[in-house]
Short mmCIF file of C-alpha atoms and ligand atoms in Angstrom, two decimals:
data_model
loop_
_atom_site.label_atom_id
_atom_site.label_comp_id
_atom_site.label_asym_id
_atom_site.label_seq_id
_atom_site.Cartn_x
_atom_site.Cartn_y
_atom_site.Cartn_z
CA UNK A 1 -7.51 -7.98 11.32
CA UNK A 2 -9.55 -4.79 11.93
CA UNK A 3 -7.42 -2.03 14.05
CA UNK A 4 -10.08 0.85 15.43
CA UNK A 5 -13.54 1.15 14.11
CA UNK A 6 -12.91 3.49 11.30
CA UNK A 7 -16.77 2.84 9.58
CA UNK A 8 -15.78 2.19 6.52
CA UNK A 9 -13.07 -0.10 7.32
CA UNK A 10 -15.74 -2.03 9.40
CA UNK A 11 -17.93 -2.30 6.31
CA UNK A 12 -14.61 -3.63 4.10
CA UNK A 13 -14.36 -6.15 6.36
CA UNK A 14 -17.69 -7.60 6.76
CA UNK A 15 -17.65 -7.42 2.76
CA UNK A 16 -14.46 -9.67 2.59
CA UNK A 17 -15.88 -11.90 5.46
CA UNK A 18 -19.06 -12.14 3.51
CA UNK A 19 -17.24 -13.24 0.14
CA UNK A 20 -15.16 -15.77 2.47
CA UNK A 21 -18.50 -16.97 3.48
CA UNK A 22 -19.90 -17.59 0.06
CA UNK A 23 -16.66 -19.20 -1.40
CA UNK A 24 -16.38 -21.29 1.34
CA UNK A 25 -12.79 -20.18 2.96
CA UNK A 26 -13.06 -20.10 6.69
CA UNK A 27 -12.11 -16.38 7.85
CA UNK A 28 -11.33 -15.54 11.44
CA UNK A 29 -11.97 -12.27 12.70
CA UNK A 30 -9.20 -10.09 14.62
CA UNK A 31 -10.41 -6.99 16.33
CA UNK A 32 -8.26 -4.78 18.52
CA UNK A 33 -8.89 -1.51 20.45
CA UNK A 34 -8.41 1.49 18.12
CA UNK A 35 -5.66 2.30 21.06
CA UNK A 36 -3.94 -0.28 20.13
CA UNK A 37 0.25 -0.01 19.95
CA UNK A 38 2.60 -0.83 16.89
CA UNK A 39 4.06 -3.81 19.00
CA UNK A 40 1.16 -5.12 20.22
CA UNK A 41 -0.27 -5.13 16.39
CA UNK A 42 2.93 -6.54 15.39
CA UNK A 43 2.71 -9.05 18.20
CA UNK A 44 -0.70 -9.91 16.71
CA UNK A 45 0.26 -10.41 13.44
CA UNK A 46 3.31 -12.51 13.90
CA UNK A 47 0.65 -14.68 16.28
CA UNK A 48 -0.96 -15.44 12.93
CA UNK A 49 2.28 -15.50 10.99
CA UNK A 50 3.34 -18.77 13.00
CA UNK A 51 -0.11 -20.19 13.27
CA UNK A 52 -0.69 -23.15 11.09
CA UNK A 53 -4.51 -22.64 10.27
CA UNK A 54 -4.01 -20.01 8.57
CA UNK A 55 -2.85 -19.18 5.25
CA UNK A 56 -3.51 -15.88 4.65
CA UNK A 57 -3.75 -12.86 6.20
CA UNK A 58 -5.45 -9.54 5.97
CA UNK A 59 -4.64 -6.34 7.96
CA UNK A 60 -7.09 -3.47 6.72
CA UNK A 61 -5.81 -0.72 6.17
CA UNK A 62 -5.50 2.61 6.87
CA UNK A 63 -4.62 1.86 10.16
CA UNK A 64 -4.79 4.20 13.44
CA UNK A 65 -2.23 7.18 13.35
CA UNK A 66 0.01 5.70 16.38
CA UNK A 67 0.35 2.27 14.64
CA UNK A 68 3.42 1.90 12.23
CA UNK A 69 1.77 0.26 9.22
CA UNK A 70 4.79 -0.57 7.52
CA UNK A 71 6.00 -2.55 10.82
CA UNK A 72 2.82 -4.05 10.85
CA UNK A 73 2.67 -5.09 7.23
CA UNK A 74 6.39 -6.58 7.75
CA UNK A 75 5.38 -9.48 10.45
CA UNK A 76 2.96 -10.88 7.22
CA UNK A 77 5.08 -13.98 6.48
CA UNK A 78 5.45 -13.81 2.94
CA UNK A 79 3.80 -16.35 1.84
CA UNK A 80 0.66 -15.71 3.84
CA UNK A 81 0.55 -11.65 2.39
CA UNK A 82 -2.83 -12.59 0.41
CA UNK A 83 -2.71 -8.37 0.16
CA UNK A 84 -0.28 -7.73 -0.90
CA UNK A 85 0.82 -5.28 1.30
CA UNK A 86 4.95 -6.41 1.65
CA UNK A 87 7.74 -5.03 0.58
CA UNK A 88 8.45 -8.69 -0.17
CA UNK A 89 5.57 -8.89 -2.52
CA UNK A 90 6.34 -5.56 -3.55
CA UNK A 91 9.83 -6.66 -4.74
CA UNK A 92 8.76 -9.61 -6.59
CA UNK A 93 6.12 -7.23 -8.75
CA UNK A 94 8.71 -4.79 -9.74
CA UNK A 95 10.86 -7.23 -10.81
CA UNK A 96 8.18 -8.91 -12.62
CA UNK A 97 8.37 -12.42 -10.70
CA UNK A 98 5.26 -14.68 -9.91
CA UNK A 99 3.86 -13.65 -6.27
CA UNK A 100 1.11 -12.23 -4.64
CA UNK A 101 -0.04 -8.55 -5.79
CA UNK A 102 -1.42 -5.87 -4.70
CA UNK A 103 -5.24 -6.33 -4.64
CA UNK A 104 -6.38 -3.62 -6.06
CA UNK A 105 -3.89 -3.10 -8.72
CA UNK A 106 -3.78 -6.65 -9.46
CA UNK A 107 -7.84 -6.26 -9.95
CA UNK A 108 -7.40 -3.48 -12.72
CA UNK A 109 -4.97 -5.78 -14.16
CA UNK A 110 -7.89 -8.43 -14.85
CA UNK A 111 -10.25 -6.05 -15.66
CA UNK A 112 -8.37 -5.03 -18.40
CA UNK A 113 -7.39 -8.53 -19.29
CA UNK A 114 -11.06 -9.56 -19.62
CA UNK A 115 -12.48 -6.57 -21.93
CA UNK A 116 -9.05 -7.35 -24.16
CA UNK A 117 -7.96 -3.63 -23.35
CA UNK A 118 -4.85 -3.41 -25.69
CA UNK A 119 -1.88 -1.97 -23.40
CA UNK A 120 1.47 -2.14 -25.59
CA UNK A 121 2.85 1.25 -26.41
CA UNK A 122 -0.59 3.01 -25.19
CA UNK A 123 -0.48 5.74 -22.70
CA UNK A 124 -1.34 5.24 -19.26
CA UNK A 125 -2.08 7.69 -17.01
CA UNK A 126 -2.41 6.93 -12.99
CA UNK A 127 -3.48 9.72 -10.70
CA UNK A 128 -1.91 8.89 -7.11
CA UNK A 129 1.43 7.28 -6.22
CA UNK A 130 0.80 5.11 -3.37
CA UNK A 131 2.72 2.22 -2.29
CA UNK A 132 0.14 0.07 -2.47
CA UNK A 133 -1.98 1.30 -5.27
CA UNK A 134 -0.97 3.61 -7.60
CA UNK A 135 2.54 3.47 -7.60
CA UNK A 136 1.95 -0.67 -8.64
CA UNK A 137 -0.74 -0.02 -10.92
CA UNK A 138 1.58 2.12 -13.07
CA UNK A 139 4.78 -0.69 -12.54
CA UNK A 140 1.73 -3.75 -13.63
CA UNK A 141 1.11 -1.59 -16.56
CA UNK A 142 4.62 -0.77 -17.60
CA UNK A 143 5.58 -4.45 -17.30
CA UNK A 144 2.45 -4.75 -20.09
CA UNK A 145 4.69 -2.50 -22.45
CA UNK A 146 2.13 0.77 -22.15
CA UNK A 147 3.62 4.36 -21.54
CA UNK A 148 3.53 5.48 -17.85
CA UNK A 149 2.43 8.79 -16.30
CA UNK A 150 1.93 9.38 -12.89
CA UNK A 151 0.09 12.18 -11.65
CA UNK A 152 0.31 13.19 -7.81
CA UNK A 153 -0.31 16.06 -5.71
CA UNK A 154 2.66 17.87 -7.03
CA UNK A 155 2.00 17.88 -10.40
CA UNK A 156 0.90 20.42 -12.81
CA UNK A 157 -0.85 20.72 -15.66
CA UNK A 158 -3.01 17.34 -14.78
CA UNK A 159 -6.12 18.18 -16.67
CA UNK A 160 -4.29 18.39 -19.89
CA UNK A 161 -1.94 15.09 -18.84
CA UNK A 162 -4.52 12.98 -18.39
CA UNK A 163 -6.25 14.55 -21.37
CA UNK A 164 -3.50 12.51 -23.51
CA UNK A 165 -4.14 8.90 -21.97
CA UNK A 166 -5.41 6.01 -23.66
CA UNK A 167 -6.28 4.57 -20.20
CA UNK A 168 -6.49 6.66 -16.96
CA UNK A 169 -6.75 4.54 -13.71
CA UNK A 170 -7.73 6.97 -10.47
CA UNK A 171 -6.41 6.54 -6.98
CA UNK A 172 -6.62 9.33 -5.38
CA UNK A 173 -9.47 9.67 -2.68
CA UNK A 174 -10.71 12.72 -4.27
CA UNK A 175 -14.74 12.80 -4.88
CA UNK A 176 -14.51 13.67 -9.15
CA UNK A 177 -11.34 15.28 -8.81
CA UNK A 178 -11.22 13.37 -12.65
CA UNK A 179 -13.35 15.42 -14.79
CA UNK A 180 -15.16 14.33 -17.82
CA UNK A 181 -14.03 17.02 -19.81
CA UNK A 182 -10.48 15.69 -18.78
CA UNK A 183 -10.96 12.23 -20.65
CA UNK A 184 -9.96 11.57 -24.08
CA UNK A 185 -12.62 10.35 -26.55
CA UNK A 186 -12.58 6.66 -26.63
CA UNK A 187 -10.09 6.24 -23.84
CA UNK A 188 -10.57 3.21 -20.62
CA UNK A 189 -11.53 4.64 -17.25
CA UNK A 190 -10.23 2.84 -14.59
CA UNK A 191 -11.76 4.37 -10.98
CA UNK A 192 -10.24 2.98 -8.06
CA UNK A 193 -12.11 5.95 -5.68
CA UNK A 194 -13.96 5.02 -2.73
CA UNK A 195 -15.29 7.81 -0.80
CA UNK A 196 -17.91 9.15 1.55
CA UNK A 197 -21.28 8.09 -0.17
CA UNK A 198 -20.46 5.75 -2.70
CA UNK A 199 -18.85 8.51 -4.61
CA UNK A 200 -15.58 7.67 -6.84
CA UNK A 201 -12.60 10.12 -7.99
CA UNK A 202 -13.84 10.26 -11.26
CA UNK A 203 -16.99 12.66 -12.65
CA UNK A 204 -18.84 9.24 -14.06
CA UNK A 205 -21.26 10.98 -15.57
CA UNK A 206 -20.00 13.57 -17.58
CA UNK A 207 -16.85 11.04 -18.13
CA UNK A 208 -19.58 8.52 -19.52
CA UNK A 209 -20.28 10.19 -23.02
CA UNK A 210 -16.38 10.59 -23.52
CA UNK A 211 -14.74 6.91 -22.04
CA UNK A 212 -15.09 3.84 -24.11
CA UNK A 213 -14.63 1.84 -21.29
CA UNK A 214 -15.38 2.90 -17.63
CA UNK A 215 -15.80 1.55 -14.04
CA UNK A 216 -18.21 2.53 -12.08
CA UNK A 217 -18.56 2.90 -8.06
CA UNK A 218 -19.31 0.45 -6.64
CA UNK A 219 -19.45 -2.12 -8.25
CA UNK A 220 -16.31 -2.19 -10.41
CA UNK A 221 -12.77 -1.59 -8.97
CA UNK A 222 -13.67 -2.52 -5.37
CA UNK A 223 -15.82 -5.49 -6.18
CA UNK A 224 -11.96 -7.10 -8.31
CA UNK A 225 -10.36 -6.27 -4.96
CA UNK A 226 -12.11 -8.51 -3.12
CA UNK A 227 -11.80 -10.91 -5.82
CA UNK A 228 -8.20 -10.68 -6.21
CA UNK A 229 -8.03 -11.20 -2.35
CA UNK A 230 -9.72 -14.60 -2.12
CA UNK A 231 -8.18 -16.21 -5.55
CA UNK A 232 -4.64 -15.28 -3.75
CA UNK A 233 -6.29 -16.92 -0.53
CA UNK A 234 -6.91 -20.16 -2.71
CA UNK A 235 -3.45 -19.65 -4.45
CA UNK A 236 -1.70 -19.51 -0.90
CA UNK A 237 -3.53 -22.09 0.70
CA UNK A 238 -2.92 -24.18 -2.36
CA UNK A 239 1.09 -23.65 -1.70
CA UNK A 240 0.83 -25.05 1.57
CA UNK A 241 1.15 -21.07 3.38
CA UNK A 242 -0.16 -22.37 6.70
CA UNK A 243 2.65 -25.02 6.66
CA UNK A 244 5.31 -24.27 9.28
CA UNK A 245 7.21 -21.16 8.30
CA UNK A 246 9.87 -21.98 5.63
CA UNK A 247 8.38 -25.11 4.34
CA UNK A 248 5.93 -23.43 1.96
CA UNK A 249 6.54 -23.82 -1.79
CA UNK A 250 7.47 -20.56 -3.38
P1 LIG B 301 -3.47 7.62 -0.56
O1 LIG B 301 -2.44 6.77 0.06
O2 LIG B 301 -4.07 8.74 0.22
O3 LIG B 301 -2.82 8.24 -1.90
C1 LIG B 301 -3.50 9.20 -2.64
C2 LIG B 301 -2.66 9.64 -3.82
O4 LIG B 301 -3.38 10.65 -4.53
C3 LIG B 301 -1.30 10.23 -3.42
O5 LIG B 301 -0.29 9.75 -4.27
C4 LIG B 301 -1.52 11.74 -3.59
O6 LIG B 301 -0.37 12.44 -4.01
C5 LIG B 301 -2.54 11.76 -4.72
N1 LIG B 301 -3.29 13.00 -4.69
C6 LIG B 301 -3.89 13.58 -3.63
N2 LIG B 301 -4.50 14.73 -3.99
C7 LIG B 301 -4.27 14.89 -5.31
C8 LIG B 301 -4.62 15.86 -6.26
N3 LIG B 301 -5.36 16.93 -5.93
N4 LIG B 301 -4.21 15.71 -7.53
C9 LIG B 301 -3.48 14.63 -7.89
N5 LIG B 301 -3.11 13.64 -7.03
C10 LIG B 301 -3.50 13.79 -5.77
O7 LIG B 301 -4.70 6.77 -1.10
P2 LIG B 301 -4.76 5.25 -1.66
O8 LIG B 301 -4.67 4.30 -0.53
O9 LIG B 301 -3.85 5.11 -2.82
O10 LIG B 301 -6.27 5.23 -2.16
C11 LIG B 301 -6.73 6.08 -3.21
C12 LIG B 301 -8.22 5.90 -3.38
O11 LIG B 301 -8.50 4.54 -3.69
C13 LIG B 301 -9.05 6.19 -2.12
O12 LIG B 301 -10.32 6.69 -2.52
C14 LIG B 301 -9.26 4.83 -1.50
O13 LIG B 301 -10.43 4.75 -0.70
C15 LIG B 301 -9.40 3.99 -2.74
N6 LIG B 301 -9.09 2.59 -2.56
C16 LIG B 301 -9.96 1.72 -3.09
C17 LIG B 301 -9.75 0.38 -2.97
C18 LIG B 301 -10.75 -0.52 -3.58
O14 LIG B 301 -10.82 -1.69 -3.20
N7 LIG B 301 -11.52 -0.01 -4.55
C19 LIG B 301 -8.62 -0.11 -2.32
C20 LIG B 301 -7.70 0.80 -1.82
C21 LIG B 301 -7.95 2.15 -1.94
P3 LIG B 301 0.96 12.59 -3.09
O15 LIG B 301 1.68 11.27 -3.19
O16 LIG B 301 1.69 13.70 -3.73
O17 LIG B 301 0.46 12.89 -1.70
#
Protein backbone atom coordinates (compact mmCIF):
# COMPACT_ATOMS: atom_id res chain seq x y z
CA UNK A 1 0.00 0.00 0.00
CA UNK A 2 1.46 3.30 -1.28
CA UNK A 3 -0.01 6.50 0.77
CA UNK A 4 0.91 9.94 -1.39
CA UNK A 5 3.38 9.94 -4.16
CA UNK A 6 6.46 10.68 -2.22
CA UNK A 7 9.04 9.70 -5.47
CA UNK A 8 11.02 7.64 -3.85
CA UNK A 9 8.48 5.71 -2.12
CA UNK A 10 6.91 5.20 -5.65
CA UNK A 11 10.20 3.77 -6.89
CA UNK A 12 10.37 1.27 -3.51
CA UNK A 13 7.37 0.04 -4.52
CA UNK A 14 7.65 -0.74 -8.08
CA UNK A 15 11.10 -2.40 -6.88
CA UNK A 16 9.21 -4.78 -4.41
CA UNK A 17 6.42 -5.32 -7.08
CA UNK A 18 9.11 -6.11 -9.55
CA UNK A 19 10.88 -8.79 -7.18
CA UNK A 20 7.17 -10.17 -6.52
CA UNK A 21 7.04 -10.46 -10.19
CA UNK A 22 10.19 -12.42 -10.68
CA UNK A 23 9.64 -14.82 -7.66
CA UNK A 24 6.39 -15.46 -8.68
CA UNK A 25 4.17 -14.09 -5.53
CA UNK A 26 1.14 -12.31 -6.80
CA UNK A 27 1.28 -8.58 -5.34
CA UNK A 28 -1.71 -6.28 -5.42
CA UNK A 29 -1.26 -2.75 -5.57
CA UNK A 30 -3.02 -0.22 -3.00
CA UNK A 31 -2.82 3.42 -3.85
CA UNK A 32 -4.57 6.17 -1.93
CA UNK A 33 -4.70 10.00 -2.26
CA UNK A 34 -1.72 11.56 -0.43
CA UNK A 35 -4.87 13.34 1.49
CA UNK A 36 -5.72 10.47 2.73
CA UNK A 37 -6.96 10.22 6.73
CA UNK A 38 -5.54 7.89 9.57
CA UNK A 39 -9.01 6.06 9.61
CA UNK A 40 -9.53 5.72 6.26
CA UNK A 41 -5.77 4.12 6.00
CA UNK A 42 -6.63 2.12 8.91
CA UNK A 43 -9.91 1.19 7.31
CA UNK A 44 -7.77 0.08 4.34
CA UNK A 45 -5.54 -1.94 6.03
CA UNK A 46 -7.85 -3.89 8.22
CA UNK A 47 -9.77 -4.48 4.56
CA UNK A 48 -6.64 -6.51 3.82
CA UNK A 49 -6.20 -7.76 7.36
CA UNK A 50 -9.56 -9.85 6.98
CA UNK A 51 -9.11 -10.65 3.36
CA UNK A 52 -8.21 -14.21 2.71
CA UNK A 53 -5.95 -13.77 -0.49
CA UNK A 54 -3.66 -12.24 1.10
CA UNK A 55 -0.94 -13.13 3.31
CA UNK A 56 1.11 -10.41 3.66
CA UNK A 57 1.06 -7.00 3.74
CA UNK A 58 3.18 -3.99 3.03
CA UNK A 59 2.45 -0.34 4.01
CA UNK A 60 5.52 1.88 2.78
CA UNK A 61 6.60 3.95 4.79
CA UNK A 62 7.20 7.18 5.70
CA UNK A 63 3.81 7.92 5.41
CA UNK A 64 2.01 11.50 4.90
CA UNK A 65 2.34 13.86 8.03
CA UNK A 66 -1.61 13.70 8.89
CA UNK A 67 -1.61 9.84 8.87
CA UNK A 68 -0.81 8.13 12.31
CA UNK A 69 1.69 5.46 11.21
CA UNK A 70 1.71 3.67 14.29
CA UNK A 71 -2.30 3.29 14.01
CA UNK A 72 -1.77 2.28 10.69
CA UNK A 73 0.94 -0.26 11.30
CA UNK A 74 -1.42 -1.70 14.25
CA UNK A 75 -4.48 -2.96 11.86
CA UNK A 76 -1.43 -5.43 10.16
CA UNK A 77 -2.78 -8.72 11.59
CA UNK A 78 0.16 -10.20 12.97
CA UNK A 79 0.68 -12.79 11.12
CA UNK A 80 0.36 -11.02 7.80
CA UNK A 81 3.22 -8.07 9.10
CA UNK A 82 5.74 -9.47 6.28
CA UNK A 83 7.57 -5.85 7.49
CA UNK A 84 7.85 -5.99 10.20
CA UNK A 85 6.55 -2.94 11.20
CA UNK A 86 4.33 -4.17 14.67
CA UNK A 87 4.79 -3.70 17.89
CA UNK A 88 3.73 -7.36 17.87
CA UNK A 89 6.66 -8.32 15.81
CA UNK A 90 8.57 -5.91 17.62
CA UNK A 91 7.89 -7.75 20.93
CA UNK A 92 8.69 -11.10 19.74
CA UNK A 93 12.39 -9.72 18.47
CA UNK A 94 13.27 -8.25 21.74
CA UNK A 95 12.44 -11.10 23.44
CA UNK A 96 14.28 -13.16 21.05
CA UNK A 97 11.20 -15.42 19.84
CA UNK A 98 10.76 -16.76 16.18
CA UNK A 99 8.58 -14.07 14.11
CA UNK A 100 8.75 -11.81 11.45
CA UNK A 101 11.58 -8.96 11.60
CA UNK A 102 12.21 -5.96 10.66
CA UNK A 103 13.34 -5.97 6.98
CA UNK A 104 16.02 -4.10 6.99
CA UNK A 105 17.59 -5.08 10.16
CA UNK A 106 16.77 -8.57 9.61
CA UNK A 107 18.80 -8.06 6.07
CA UNK A 108 22.08 -6.89 7.94
CA UNK A 109 21.52 -9.82 10.04
CA UNK A 110 22.11 -12.20 6.87
CA UNK A 111 24.58 -10.22 5.49
CA UNK A 112 26.62 -10.74 8.25
CA UNK A 113 25.65 -14.34 8.56
CA UNK A 114 26.84 -15.05 4.99
CA UNK A 115 30.49 -13.31 5.04
CA UNK A 116 30.84 -15.34 8.67
CA UNK A 117 31.22 -11.78 10.36
CA UNK A 118 32.17 -12.94 13.96
CA UNK A 119 29.73 -10.92 16.42
CA UNK A 120 30.32 -12.38 20.10
CA UNK A 121 31.86 -9.87 22.44
CA UNK A 122 32.75 -7.43 19.33
CA UNK A 123 31.68 -3.90 19.40
CA UNK A 124 28.87 -2.70 17.52
CA UNK A 125 28.19 0.56 16.80
CA UNK A 126 24.61 1.74 15.18
CA UNK A 127 24.15 5.35 14.22
CA UNK A 128 20.22 6.09 14.47
CA UNK A 129 17.65 4.74 16.93
CA UNK A 130 14.60 4.17 15.03
CA UNK A 131 11.87 1.91 15.80
CA UNK A 132 12.09 0.17 12.93
CA UNK A 133 15.71 0.20 12.04
CA UNK A 134 18.23 1.09 14.20
CA UNK A 135 16.91 0.63 17.43
CA UNK A 136 16.38 -3.45 16.16
CA UNK A 137 19.53 -3.65 14.45
CA UNK A 138 21.36 -2.95 17.74
CA UNK A 139 18.65 -5.51 19.88
CA UNK A 140 19.47 -8.42 16.60
CA UNK A 141 23.03 -7.76 17.37
CA UNK A 142 22.97 -7.84 21.12
CA UNK A 143 20.93 -11.06 21.03
CA UNK A 144 24.29 -12.30 18.84
CA UNK A 145 26.37 -11.58 22.13
CA UNK A 146 28.32 -8.30 20.46
CA UNK A 147 28.68 -4.99 22.54
CA UNK A 148 26.03 -2.32 21.70
CA UNK A 149 26.41 1.43 21.05
CA UNK A 150 23.94 3.54 19.77
CA UNK A 151 24.64 6.76 18.40
CA UNK A 152 21.71 9.37 17.78
CA UNK A 153 21.28 12.92 17.32
CA UNK A 154 22.05 13.65 20.88
CA UNK A 155 25.14 12.20 21.21
CA UNK A 156 28.58 13.47 21.48
CA UNK A 157 31.73 12.61 20.73
CA UNK A 158 30.43 10.22 17.66
CA UNK A 159 33.48 10.41 15.51
CA UNK A 160 35.63 8.96 18.15
CA UNK A 161 32.60 6.28 19.24
CA UNK A 162 32.32 4.86 16.21
CA UNK A 163 36.08 5.07 15.82
CA UNK A 164 36.11 2.03 18.47
CA UNK A 165 33.61 -0.41 16.57
CA UNK A 166 34.36 -3.62 15.16
CA UNK A 167 31.18 -3.24 13.03
CA UNK A 168 29.33 0.09 12.44
CA UNK A 169 25.84 -0.28 10.77
CA UNK A 170 24.40 3.42 9.54
CA UNK A 171 20.80 4.49 9.69
CA UNK A 172 20.63 7.71 9.72
CA UNK A 173 19.49 9.51 6.40
CA UNK A 174 22.48 11.61 6.44
CA UNK A 175 24.47 11.79 2.88
CA UNK A 176 28.34 10.61 4.51
CA UNK A 177 27.56 11.89 7.75
CA UNK A 178 30.02 8.45 8.47
CA UNK A 179 33.40 9.50 7.59
CA UNK A 180 36.18 7.34 6.50
CA UNK A 181 38.52 8.71 8.75
CA UNK A 182 35.85 7.66 11.44
CA UNK A 183 36.24 3.80 10.67
CA UNK A 184 38.53 1.56 12.41
CA UNK A 185 41.10 -0.38 10.33
CA UNK A 186 39.70 -3.69 9.49
CA UNK A 187 36.28 -3.04 10.92
CA UNK A 188 32.54 -4.23 8.83
CA UNK A 189 30.59 -1.35 7.34
CA UNK A 190 27.16 -1.86 7.37
CA UNK A 191 25.26 1.27 5.31
CA UNK A 192 21.69 1.21 5.56
CA UNK A 193 21.51 5.10 3.89
CA UNK A 194 19.32 5.79 1.12
CA UNK A 195 19.26 9.27 0.02
CA UNK A 196 18.73 11.77 -2.75
CA UNK A 197 20.98 10.38 -5.66
CA UNK A 198 21.91 7.08 -4.75
CA UNK A 199 24.03 8.51 -2.05
CA UNK A 200 24.42 6.44 1.41
CA UNK A 201 25.28 7.81 5.09
CA UNK A 202 28.55 6.57 4.90
CA UNK A 203 31.80 8.37 2.94
CA UNK A 204 32.31 4.88 0.78
CA UNK A 205 35.14 5.97 -0.62
CA UNK A 206 37.42 7.24 1.74
CA UNK A 207 35.75 4.44 4.21
CA UNK A 208 36.92 1.84 1.45
CA UNK A 209 40.79 1.80 2.19
CA UNK A 210 39.98 1.56 6.04
CA UNK A 211 36.68 -1.19 6.26
CA UNK A 212 37.36 -4.81 5.77
CA UNK A 213 34.02 -5.36 4.91
CA UNK A 214 31.61 -2.69 3.46
CA UNK A 215 28.19 -2.22 1.73
CA UNK A 216 27.78 -0.24 -0.82
CA UNK A 217 24.64 1.94 -2.17
CA UNK A 218 22.75 0.49 -3.88
CA UNK A 219 23.15 -2.51 -4.18
CA UNK A 220 23.83 -3.85 -0.67
CA UNK A 221 21.57 -3.01 2.35
CA UNK A 222 18.48 -2.12 0.29
CA UNK A 223 18.77 -4.91 -2.21
CA UNK A 224 18.55 -7.67 1.58
CA UNK A 225 15.47 -5.57 2.33
CA UNK A 226 13.67 -6.56 -0.36
CA UNK A 227 14.89 -9.93 0.11
CA UNK A 228 14.03 -10.25 3.62
CA UNK A 229 10.49 -8.99 2.57
CA UNK A 230 9.57 -11.74 0.10
CA UNK A 231 11.28 -14.87 2.10
CA UNK A 232 8.86 -13.56 5.12
CA UNK A 233 6.08 -13.41 2.28
CA UNK A 234 6.87 -17.20 1.53
CA UNK A 235 7.30 -17.87 5.35
CA UNK A 236 3.73 -16.30 6.02
CA UNK A 237 2.01 -17.70 3.24
CA UNK A 238 3.57 -21.00 4.15
CA UNK A 239 1.78 -20.61 7.82
CA UNK A 240 -1.45 -20.34 6.33
CA UNK A 241 -1.53 -16.03 7.08
CA UNK A 242 -4.39 -15.56 4.62
CA UNK A 243 -6.40 -18.19 6.60
CA UNK A 244 -9.28 -16.60 8.52
CA UNK A 245 -7.90 -14.47 11.31
CA UNK A 246 -6.92 -16.65 14.33
CA UNK A 247 -6.53 -19.87 12.54
CA UNK A 248 -2.97 -19.22 11.35
CA UNK A 249 -0.17 -21.33 12.86
CA UNK A 250 2.13 -19.24 14.97
P1 LIG B 1 14.74 8.08 10.88
O1 LIG B 1 13.51 7.50 11.46
O2 LIG B 1 14.73 9.48 10.38
O3 LIG B 1 15.88 7.95 12.00
C1 LIG B 1 17.13 8.53 11.82
C2 LIG B 1 18.00 8.31 13.04
O4 LIG B 1 19.25 8.95 12.81
C3 LIG B 1 17.41 8.89 14.33
O5 LIG B 1 17.58 7.97 15.39
C4 LIG B 1 18.23 10.16 14.54
O6 LIG B 1 18.44 10.48 15.90
C5 LIG B 1 19.56 9.78 13.92
N1 LIG B 1 20.28 10.96 13.51
C6 LIG B 1 19.83 12.01 12.80
N2 LIG B 1 20.80 12.93 12.62
C7 LIG B 1 21.90 12.44 13.24
C8 LIG B 1 23.22 12.91 13.41
N3 LIG B 1 23.62 14.08 12.89
N4 LIG B 1 24.08 12.17 14.11
C9 LIG B 1 23.71 10.97 14.63
N5 LIG B 1 22.45 10.45 14.49
C10 LIG B 1 21.59 11.19 13.81
O7 LIG B 1 15.30 7.20 9.68
P2 LIG B 1 15.20 5.60 9.41
O8 LIG B 1 13.84 5.26 8.95
O9 LIG B 1 15.80 4.86 10.55
O10 LIG B 1 16.16 5.50 8.15
C11 LIG B 1 17.54 5.82 8.22
C12 LIG B 1 18.15 5.72 6.84
O11 LIG B 1 17.99 4.41 6.34
C13 LIG B 1 17.49 6.63 5.78
O12 LIG B 1 18.49 7.02 4.84
C14 LIG B 1 16.51 5.73 5.09
O13 LIG B 1 16.23 6.13 3.76
C15 LIG B 1 17.28 4.44 5.10
N6 LIG B 1 16.47 3.25 5.00
C16 LIG B 1 16.89 2.32 4.12
C17 LIG B 1 16.19 1.16 3.96
C18 LIG B 1 16.70 0.18 2.99
O14 LIG B 1 15.95 -0.67 2.53
N7 LIG B 1 18.00 0.27 2.67
C19 LIG B 1 15.04 0.92 4.71
C20 LIG B 1 14.64 1.86 5.65
C21 LIG B 1 15.36 3.03 5.77
P3 LIG B 1 17.25 10.91 16.91
O15 LIG B 1 16.56 9.63 17.28
O16 LIG B 1 17.96 11.53 18.04
O17 LIG B 1 16.37 11.85 16.13
Amino acid sequence: MLIGDDPASVTYVKMKRNCCDKTGIDSRFIELPAATSTSEAVSAVRHLSEDLGVDGILVQHPVPPQVDERAVFKAIAPAKDVDGVTMHSFAAMAFGLPGLLSCTPGGIIRLLDAYQVELVGKHAVVVGRSPILGKPVGMLLLARDATVTYGHSRTRGLPEIVASADVVVAAVGKPELVRGDWIKPGAVVLDAGCNEGNVGDVAFNEALGRASLITPVPGGVGRMTISVLLDQTVTAAEKGAGLPLGTAAS
